[in-house]
Coordinates of C-alpha atoms and ligand atoms in Angstrom, one line a residue:
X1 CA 82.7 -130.2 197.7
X2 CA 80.8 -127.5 196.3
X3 CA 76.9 -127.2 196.2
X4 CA 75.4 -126.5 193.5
X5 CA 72.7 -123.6 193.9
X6 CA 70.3 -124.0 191.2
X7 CA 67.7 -121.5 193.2
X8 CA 70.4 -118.8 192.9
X9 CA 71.4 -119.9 188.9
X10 CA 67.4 -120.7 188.1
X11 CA 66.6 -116.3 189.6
X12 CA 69.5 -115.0 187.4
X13 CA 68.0 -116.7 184.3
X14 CA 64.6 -115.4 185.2
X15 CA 65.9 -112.1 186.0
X16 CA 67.6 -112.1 182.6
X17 CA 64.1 -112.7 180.9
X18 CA 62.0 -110.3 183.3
X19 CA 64.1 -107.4 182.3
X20 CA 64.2 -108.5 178.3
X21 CA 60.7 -108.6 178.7
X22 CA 59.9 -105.7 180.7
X23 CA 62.7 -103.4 178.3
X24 CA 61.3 -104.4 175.4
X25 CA 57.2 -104.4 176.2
X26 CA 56.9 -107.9 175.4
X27 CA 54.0 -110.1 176.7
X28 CA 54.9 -114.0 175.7
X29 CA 51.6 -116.4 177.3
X30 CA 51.8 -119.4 178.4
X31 CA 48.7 -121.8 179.1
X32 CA 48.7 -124.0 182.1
X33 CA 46.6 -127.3 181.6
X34 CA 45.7 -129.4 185.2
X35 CA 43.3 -132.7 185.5
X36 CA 42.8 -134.1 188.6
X37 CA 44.2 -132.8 191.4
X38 CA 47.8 -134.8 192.1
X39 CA 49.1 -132.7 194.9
X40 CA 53.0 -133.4 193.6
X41 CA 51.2 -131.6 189.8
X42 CA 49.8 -129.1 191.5
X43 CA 52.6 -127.9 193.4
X44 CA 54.4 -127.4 189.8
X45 CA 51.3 -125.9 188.5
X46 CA 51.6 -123.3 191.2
X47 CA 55.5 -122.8 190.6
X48 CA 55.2 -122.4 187.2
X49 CA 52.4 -119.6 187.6
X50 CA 54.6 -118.3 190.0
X51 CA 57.6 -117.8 187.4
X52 CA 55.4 -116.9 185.0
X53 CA 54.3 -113.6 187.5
X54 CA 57.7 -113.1 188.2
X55 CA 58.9 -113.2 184.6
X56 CA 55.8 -110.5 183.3
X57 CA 54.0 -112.8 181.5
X58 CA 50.6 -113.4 180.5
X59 CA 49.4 -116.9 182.1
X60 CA 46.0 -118.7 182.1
X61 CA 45.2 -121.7 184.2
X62 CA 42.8 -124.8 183.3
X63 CA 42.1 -126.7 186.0
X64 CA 39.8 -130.2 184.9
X65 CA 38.4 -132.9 186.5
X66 CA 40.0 -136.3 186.7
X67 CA 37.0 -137.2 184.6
X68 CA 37.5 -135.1 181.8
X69 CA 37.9 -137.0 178.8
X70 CA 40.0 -137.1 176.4
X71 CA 38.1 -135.4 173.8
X72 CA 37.4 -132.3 176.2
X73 CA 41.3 -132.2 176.5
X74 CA 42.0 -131.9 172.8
X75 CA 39.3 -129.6 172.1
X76 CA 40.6 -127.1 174.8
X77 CA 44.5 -127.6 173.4
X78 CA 43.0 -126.7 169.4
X79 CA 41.5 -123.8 171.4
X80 CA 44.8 -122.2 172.5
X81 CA 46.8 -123.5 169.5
X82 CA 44.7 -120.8 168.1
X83 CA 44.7 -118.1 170.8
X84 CA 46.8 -115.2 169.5
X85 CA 47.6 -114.6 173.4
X86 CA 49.2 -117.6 174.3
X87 CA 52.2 -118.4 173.1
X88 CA 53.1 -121.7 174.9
X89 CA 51.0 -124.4 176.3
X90 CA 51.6 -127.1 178.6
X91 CA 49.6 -129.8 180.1
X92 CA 50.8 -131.0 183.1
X93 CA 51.8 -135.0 182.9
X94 CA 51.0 -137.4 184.4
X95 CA 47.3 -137.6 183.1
X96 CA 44.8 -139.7 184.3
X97 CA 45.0 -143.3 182.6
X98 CA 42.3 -143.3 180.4
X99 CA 43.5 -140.4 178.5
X100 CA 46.3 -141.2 175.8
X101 CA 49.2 -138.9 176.8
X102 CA 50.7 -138.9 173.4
X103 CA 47.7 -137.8 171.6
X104 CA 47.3 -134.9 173.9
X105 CA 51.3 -134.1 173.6
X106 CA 50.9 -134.1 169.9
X107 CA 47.7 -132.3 169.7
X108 CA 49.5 -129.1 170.9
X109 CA 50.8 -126.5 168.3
X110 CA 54.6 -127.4 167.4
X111 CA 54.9 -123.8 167.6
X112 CA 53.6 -124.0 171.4
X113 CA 55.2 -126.9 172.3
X114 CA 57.2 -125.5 175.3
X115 CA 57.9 -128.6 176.9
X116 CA 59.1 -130.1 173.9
X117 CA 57.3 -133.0 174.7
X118 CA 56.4 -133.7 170.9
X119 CA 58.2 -136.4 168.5
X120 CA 59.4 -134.1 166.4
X121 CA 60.7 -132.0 169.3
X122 CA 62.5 -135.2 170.8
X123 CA 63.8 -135.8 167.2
X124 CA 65.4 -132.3 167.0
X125 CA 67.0 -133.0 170.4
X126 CA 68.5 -136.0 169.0
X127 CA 70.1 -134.2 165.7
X128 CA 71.0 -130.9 167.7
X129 CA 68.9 -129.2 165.9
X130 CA 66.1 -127.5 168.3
X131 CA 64.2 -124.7 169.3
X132 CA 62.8 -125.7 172.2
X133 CA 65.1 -127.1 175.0
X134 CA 63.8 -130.0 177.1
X135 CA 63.6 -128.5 179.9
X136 CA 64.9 -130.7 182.9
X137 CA 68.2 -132.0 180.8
X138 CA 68.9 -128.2 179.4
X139 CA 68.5 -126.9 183.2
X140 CA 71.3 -129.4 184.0
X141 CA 73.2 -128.3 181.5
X142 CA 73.0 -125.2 182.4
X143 CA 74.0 -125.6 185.7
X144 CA 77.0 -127.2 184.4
X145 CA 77.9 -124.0 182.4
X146 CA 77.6 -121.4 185.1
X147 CA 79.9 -124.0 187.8
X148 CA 82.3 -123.7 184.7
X149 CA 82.2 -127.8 184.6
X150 CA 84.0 -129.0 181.8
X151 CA 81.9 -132.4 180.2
X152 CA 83.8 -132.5 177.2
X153 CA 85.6 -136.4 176.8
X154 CA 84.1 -136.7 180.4
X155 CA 82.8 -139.9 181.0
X156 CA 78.9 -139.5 181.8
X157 CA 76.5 -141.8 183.3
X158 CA 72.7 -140.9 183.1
X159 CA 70.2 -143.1 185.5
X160 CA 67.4 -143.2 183.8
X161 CA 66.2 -143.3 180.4
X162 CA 62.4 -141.7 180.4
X163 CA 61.7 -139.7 177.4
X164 CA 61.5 -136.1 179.3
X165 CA 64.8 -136.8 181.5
X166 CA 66.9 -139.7 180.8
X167 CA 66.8 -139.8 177.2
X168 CA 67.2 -135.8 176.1
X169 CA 69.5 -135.6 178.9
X170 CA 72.3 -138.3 177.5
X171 CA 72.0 -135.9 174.1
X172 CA 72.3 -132.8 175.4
X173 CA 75.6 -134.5 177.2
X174 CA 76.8 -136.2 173.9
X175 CA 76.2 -132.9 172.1
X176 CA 78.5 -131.3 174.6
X177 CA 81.2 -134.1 173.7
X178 CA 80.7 -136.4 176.8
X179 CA 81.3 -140.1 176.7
X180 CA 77.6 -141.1 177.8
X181 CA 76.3 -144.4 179.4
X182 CA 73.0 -144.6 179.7
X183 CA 71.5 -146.8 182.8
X184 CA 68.1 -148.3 183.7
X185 CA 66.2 -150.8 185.9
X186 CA 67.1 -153.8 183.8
X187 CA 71.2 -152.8 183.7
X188 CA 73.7 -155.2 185.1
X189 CA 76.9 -154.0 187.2
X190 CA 74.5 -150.4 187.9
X191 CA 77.0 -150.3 191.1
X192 CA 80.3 -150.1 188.5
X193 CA 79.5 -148.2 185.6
X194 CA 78.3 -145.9 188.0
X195 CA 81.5 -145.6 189.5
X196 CA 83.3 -144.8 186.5
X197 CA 81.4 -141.8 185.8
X198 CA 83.1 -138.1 185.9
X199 CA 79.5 -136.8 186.0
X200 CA 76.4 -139.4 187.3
X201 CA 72.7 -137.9 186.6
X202 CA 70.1 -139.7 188.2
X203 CA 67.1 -139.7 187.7
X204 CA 65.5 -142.5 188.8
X205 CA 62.3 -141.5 191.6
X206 CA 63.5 -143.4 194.3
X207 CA 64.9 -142.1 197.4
X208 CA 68.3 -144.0 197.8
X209 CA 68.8 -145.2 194.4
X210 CA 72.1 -143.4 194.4
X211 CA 74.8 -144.6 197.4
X212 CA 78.0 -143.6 198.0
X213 CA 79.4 -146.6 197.0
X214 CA 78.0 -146.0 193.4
X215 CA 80.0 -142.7 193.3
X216 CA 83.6 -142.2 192.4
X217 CA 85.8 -139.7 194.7
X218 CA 85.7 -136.1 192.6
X219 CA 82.5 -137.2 190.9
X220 CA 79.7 -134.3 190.1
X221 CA 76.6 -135.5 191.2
X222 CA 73.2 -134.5 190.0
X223 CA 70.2 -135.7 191.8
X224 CA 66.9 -135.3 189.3
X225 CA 64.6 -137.2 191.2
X226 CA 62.1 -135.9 193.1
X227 CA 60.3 -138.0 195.6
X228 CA 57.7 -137.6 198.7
X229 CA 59.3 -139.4 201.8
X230 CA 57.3 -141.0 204.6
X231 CA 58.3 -138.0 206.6
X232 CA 56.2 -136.0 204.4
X233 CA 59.3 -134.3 202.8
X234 CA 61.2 -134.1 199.4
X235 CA 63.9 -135.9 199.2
X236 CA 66.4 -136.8 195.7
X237 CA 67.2 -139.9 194.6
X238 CA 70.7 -139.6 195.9
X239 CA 71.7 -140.4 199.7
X240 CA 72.9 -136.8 200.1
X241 CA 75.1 -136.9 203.4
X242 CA 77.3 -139.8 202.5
X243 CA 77.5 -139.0 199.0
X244 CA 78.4 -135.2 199.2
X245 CA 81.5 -136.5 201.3
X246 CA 82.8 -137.8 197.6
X247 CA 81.5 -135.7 195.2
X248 CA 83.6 -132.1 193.9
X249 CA 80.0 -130.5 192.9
X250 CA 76.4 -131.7 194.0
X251 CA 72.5 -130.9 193.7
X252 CA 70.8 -130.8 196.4
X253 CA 66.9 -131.5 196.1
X254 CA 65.2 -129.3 196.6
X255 CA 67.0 -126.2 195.5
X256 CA 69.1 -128.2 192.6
X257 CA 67.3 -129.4 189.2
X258 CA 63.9 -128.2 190.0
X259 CA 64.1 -124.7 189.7
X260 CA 66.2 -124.6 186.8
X261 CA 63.4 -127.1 184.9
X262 CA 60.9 -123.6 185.6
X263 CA 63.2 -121.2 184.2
X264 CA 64.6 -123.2 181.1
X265 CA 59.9 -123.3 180.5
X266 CA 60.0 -119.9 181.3
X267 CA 63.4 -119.3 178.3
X268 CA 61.1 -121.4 176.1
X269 CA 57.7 -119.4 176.1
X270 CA 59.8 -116.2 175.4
X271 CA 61.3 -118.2 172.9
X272 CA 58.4 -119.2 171.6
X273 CA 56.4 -115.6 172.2
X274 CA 59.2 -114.2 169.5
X275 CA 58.6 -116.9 167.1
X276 CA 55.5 -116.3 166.8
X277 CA 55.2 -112.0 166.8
X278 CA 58.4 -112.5 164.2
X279 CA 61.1 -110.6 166.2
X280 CA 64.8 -112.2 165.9
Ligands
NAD301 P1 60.3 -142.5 184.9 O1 59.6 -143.2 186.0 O2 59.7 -142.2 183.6 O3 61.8 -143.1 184.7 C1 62.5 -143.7 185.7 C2 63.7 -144.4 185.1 O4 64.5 -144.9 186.1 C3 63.4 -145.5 184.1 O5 64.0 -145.4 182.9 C4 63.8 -146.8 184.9 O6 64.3 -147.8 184.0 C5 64.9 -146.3 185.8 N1 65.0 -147.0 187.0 C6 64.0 -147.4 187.8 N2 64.4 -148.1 188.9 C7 65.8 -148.3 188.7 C8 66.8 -148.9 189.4 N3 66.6 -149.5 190.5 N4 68.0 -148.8 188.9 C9 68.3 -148.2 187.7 N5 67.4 -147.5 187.0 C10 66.1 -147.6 187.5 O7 60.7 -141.1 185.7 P2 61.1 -139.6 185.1 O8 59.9 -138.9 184.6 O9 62.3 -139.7 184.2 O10 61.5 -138.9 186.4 C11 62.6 -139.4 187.2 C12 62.6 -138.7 188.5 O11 62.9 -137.3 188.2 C13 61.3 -138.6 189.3 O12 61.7 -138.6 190.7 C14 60.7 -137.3 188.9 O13 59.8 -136.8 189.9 C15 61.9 -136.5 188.8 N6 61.8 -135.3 187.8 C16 62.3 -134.1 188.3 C17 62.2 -133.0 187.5 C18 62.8 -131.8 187.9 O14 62.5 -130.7 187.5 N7 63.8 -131.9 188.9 C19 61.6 -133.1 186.2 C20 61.1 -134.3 185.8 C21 61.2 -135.4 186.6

């Protein structure tokens, strides 16, 4: 069984961008949105800053109440859309319920969309056709890639089918010439499709959604989910110790997806940063 190191495979990639960006003088922004104060969202808010440090970029935080409204959100997001700084912005979901979360996704510049969050970025997901990588489903990929895992006619099984993980993440698979199933809570026989899969994502948020008897012996197995257990730790969606006996390559969490979800943001603000300044 081989781990899979996403903290050592999410550094190279940010070391890749720190020195482009250091070499070539460039300053890409990237805008930080926060309301409420959701420990789990804060936690990423922190990360993200982090990278951004680490990468040289420029970053701005905007921490609002939970009792912001909706209006104060939008007016903040037209704000930077027009803020020759920043390059990317991103609000940190989820928001609080009486604020429309697609109206705020769409309200952002599609030439700042980093998270590719938008309908028209999804869209160009689903063609192939994209700037902007989603950034969870293109980390996996790119974990795949650097392990040398071949998906191509691979039989692929997704759990999940969210439009930030599940969905991008079974087209970034089909684009890469898997055979892709995609799973959710209403799917009959979960236990044996999931046992046919080559490569099983899940990505589900619940500890112990993914047993070993769902996993077939060779399997790669990656573990998405993110969850807070009663023993105040993070924990993945898959039960690790019995299911690493099976797999040939596995996530751990933490250490697997979720640093690779930063950098892929972080590949998509100096994406974005060039786009906008007009340099190839
Ligand atoms: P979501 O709640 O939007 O979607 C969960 C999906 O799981 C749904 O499609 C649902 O149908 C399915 N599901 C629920 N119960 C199921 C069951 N018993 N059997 C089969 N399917 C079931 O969640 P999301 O935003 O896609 O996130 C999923 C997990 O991934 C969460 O733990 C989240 O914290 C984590 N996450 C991690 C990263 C990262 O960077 N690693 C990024 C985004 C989300």
């Amino acid at each position: 069984m081989v781990l899979i190191d996403g903290k050592t495979v999410a550094q190279a990639l940010k070391d890749r961008i720190a020195s482009e960006v250091r070499e070539r003088g460039y300053t890409p922004g990237l805008a930080v949105i926060i309301v409420g104060d959701d420990p789990a969202s804060r936690v990423y808010v922190n990360n993200k800053k982090k990278a951004c440090a680490y990468c040289g970029f420029y970053s701005e935080e905007y921490a609002l109440p939970a009792s912001a409204s909706q209006q104060e959100l939008i007016a903040l997001i037209e704000k930077l859309n027009a803020d020759e700084r920043i390059d990317g912005i991103l609000c940190q979901l989820p928001l609080p319920a009486h604020i429309d979360e697609k109206a705020v996704i769409e309200a952002i510049a599609p030439a700042k969309d980093v998270d590719a969050f938008s309908e028209a970025d999804v869209g160009k997901v689903m063609i192939g056709n994209y700037t902007f990588s989603p950034c969870t489903p293109a980390g996996v990929m790119e974990l795949l890639r650097y392990y040398d895992i071949d998906v191509s006619g691979k039989s692929a099984v997704i759990i999940g089918r969210s439009n930030i993980v599940g969905k991008p993440m079974a087209m970034l698979l089909l684009h890469a010439d898997a055979t892709v199933t995609v799973c959710h809570s209403k799917t009959e026989n979960l236990r044996e499709i999931c046992r046919s899969a080559d490569i099983l994502v899940s990505a589900v948020g619940k500890i112990g959604a993914v047993t070993a008897d769902m996993v077939k012996e060779g399997a790669v197995v990656i573990d998405v989910g993110i969850n807070r257990g009663s023993d105040g730790k993070l924990h993945g969606d898959v039960d690790f110790e019995a299911v690493k006996e099976k797999a040939s390559y596995i996530t751990p969490v933490p250490g697997g997806v979720g640093p690779m979800t930063i950098a892929v943001l972080m590949q998509n603000t100096l994406k974005a940063y060039k786009s906008n300044k007009n340099i190839n």
